Tab-separated table of C-alpha atoms in Angstrom:
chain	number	residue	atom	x	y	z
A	250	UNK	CA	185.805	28.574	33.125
A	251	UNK	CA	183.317	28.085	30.349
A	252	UNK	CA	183.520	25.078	28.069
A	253	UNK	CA	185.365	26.296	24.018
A	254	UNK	CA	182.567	27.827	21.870
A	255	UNK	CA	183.043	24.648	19.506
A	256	UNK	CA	181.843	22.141	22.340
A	257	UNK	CA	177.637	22.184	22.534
A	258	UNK	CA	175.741	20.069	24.698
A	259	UNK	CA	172.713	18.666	23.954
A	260	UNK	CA	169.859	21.016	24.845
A	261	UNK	CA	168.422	18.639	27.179
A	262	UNK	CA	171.628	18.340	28.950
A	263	UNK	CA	172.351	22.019	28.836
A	264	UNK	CA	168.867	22.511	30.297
A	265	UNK	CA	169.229	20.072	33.233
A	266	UNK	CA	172.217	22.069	33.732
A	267	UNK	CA	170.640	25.372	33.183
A	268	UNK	CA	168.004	24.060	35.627
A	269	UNK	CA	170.424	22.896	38.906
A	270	UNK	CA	172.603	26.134	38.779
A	271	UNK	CA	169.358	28.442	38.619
A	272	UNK	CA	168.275	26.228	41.950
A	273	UNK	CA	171.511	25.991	43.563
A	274	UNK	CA	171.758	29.585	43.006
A	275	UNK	CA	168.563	30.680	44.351
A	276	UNK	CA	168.901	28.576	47.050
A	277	UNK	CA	172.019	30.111	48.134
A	278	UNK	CA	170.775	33.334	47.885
A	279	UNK	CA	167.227	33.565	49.404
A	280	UNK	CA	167.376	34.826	52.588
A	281	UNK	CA	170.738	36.885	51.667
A	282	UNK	CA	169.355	40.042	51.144
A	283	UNK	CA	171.238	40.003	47.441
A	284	UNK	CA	169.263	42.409	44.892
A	285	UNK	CA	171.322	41.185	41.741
A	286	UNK	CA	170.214	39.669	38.822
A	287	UNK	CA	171.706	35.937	38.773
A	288	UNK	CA	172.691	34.577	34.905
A	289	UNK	CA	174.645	31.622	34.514
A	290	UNK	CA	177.460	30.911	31.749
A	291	UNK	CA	176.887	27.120	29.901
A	292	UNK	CA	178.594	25.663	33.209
A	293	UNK	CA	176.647	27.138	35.705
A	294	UNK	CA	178.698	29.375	36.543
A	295	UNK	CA	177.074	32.591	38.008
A	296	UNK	CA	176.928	35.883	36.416
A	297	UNK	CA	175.704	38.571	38.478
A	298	UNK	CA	174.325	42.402	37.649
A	299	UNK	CA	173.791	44.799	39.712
A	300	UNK	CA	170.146	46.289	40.313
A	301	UNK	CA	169.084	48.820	37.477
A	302	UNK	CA	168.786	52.213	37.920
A	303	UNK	CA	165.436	53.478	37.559
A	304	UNK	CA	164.730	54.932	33.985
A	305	UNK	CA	166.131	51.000	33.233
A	306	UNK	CA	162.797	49.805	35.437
A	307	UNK	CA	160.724	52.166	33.974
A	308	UNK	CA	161.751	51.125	30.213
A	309	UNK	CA	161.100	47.234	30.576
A	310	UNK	CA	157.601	47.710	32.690
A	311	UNK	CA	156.567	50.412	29.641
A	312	UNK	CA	158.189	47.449	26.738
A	313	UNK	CA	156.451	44.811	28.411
A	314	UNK	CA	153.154	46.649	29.091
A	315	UNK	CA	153.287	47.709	25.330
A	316	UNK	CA	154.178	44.475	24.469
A	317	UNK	CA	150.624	42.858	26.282
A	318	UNK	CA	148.732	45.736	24.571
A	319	UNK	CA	149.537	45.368	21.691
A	320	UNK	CA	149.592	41.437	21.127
A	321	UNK	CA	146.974	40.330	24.028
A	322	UNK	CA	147.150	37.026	22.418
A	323	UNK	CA	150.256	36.285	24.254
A	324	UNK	CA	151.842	36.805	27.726
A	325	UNK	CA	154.637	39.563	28.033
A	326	UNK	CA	157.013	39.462	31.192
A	327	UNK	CA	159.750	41.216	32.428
A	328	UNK	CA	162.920	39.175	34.051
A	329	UNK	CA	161.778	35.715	33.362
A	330	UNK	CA	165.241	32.990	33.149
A	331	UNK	CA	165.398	31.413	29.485
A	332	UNK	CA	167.414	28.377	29.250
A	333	UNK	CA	169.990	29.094	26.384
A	334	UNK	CA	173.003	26.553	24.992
A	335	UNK	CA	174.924	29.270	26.648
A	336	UNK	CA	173.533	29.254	29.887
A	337	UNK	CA	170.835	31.011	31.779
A	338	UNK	CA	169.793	34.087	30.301
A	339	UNK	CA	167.299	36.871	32.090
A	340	UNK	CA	165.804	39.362	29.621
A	341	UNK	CA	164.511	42.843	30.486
A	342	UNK	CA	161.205	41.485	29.340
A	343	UNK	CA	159.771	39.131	26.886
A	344	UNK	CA	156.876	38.013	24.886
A	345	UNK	CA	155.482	34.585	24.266
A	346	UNK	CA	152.602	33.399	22.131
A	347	UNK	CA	149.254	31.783	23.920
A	348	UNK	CA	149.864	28.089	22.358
A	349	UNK	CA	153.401	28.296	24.160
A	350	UNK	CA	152.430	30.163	27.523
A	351	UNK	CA	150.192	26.817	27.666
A	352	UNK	CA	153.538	24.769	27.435
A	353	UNK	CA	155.494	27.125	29.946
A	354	UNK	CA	152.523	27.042	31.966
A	355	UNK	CA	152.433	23.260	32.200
A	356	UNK	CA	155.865	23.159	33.586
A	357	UNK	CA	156.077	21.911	37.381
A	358	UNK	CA	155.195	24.741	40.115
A	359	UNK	CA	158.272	26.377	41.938
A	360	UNK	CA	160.410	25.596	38.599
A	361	UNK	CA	162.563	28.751	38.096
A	362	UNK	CA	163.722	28.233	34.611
A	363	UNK	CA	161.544	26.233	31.487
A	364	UNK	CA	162.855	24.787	28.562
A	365	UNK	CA	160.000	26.827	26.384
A	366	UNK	CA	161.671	29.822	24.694
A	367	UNK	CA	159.629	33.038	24.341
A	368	UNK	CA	159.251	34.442	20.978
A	369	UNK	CA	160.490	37.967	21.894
A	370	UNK	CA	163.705	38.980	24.253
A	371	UNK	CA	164.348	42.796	25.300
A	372	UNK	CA	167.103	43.724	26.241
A	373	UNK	CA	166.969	47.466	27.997
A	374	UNK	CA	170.824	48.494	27.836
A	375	UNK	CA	172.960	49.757	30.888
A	376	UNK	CA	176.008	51.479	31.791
A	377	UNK	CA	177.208	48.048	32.101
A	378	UNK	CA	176.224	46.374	28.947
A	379	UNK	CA	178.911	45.940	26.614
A	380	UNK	CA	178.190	45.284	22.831
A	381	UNK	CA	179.721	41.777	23.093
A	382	UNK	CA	177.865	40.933	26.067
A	383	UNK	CA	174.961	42.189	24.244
A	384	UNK	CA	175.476	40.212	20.870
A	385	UNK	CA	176.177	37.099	23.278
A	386	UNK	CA	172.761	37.542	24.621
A	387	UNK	CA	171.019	37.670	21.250
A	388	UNK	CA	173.169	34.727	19.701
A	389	UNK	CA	171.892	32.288	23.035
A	390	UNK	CA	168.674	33.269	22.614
A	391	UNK	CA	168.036	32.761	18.584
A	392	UNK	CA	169.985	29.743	19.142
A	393	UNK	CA	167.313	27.729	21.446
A	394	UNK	CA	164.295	29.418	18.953
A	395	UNK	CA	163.409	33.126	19.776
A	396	UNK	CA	162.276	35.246	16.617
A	397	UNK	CA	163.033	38.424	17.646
A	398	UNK	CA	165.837	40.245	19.861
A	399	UNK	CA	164.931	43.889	20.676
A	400	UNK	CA	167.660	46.301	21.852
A	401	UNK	CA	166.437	49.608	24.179
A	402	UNK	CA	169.428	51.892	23.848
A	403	UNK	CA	170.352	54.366	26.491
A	404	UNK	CA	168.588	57.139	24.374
A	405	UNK	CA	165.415	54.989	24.386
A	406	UNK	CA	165.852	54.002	21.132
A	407	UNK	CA	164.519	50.819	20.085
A	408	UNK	CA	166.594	48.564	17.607
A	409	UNK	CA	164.828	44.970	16.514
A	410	UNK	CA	167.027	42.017	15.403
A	411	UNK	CA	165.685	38.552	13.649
A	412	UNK	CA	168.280	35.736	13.108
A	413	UNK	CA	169.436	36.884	9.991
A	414	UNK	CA	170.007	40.567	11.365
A	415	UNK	CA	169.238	43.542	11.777
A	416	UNK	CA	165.376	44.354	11.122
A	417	UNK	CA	163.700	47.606	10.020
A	418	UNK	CA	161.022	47.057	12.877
A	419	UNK	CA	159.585	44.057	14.282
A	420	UNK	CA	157.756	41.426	12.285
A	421	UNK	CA	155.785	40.160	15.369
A	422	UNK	CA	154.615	44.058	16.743
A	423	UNK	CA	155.288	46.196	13.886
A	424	UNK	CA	152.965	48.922	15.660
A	425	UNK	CA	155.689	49.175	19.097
A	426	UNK	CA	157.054	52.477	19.710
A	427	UNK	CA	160.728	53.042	18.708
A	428	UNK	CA	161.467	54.950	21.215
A	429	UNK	CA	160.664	54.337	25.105
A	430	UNK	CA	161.413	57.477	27.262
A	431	UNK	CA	161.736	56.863	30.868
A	432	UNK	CA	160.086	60.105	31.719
A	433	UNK	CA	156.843	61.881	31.120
């Protein structure tokens, strides 16, 4: 069971933490043939989705391929961990300026999870996703420094969120599409 909202570690702590689940996790896991996508809660505890169907796939490679076009002076991802206060957190995709892709790069080889937050987190939505979930995500991740939280709905509608809310469109890539059909 998680720890009350109220109680907050120390981000170093809740990294370290953050850090030996991820590892523990993976290491359990391997060779088992397991497709899911492996969160944590703030105690390590796993959370587990299952594989996305494929418009889902086809959504983050097209964000994250926009994302690189559009601001090549940064790295965009898709699926890379981000240590939160609320545990491990796995974006769709994700986009980090050049001066901190030098810090994430710097972190030891074979580490699965950094303590360098990327300035951008995408979340493509799912059958699954439930708006609390959902808000969850985008508290943990403004919380250890992200800027911006963008939200793919199921209609391929793109929705961008700062800390103080809801934007109009992205400050960091005003020119990214709001909307991100699977097809065609």
């Amino acid at each position: 069971m998680s720890a009350p909202a109220t109680t907050r570690r120390p981000f170093a702590e809740q990294h370290a933490l953050n850090r030996r689940a991820v590892a523990r996790l993976w290491v359990a896991l391997r060779f088992s043939g397991a497709l899911e996508i492996i969160e944590t809660d703030r105690d390590g505890n796993p959370v587990m989705s299952p594989p996305p169907d494929l418009d889902h796939d086809i959504r983050k490679d097209r964000i994250a391929k926009a994302l690189q076009r559009l601001l090549p002076e940064g790295e965009a991802f898709v699926e890379t961990a981000v240590s939160t206060f609320e545990g491990a957190k796995v974006p769709d995709a994700c986009w980090i300026r050049a001066e901190r892709r030098e810090q994430l790069l710097s972190v030891p080889r074979g580490e699965r999870l950094s303590p360098i937050a990327p300035e951008v987190c995408v979340e493509v939505l799912s059958p699954d996703n439930s708006r609390s979930g959902i808000d969850s995500n985008q508290s943990a991740y403004f919380g250890v420094g992200v800027r911006e939280v963008w939200i793919c709905d199921r209609d391929a509608t793109m929705s961008f969120y700062g800390p103080q809310g809801r934007l109009e469109r992205s400050a960091i890539c005003p020119e990214v599409p709001r909307q991100v059909p699977a097809g065609g």
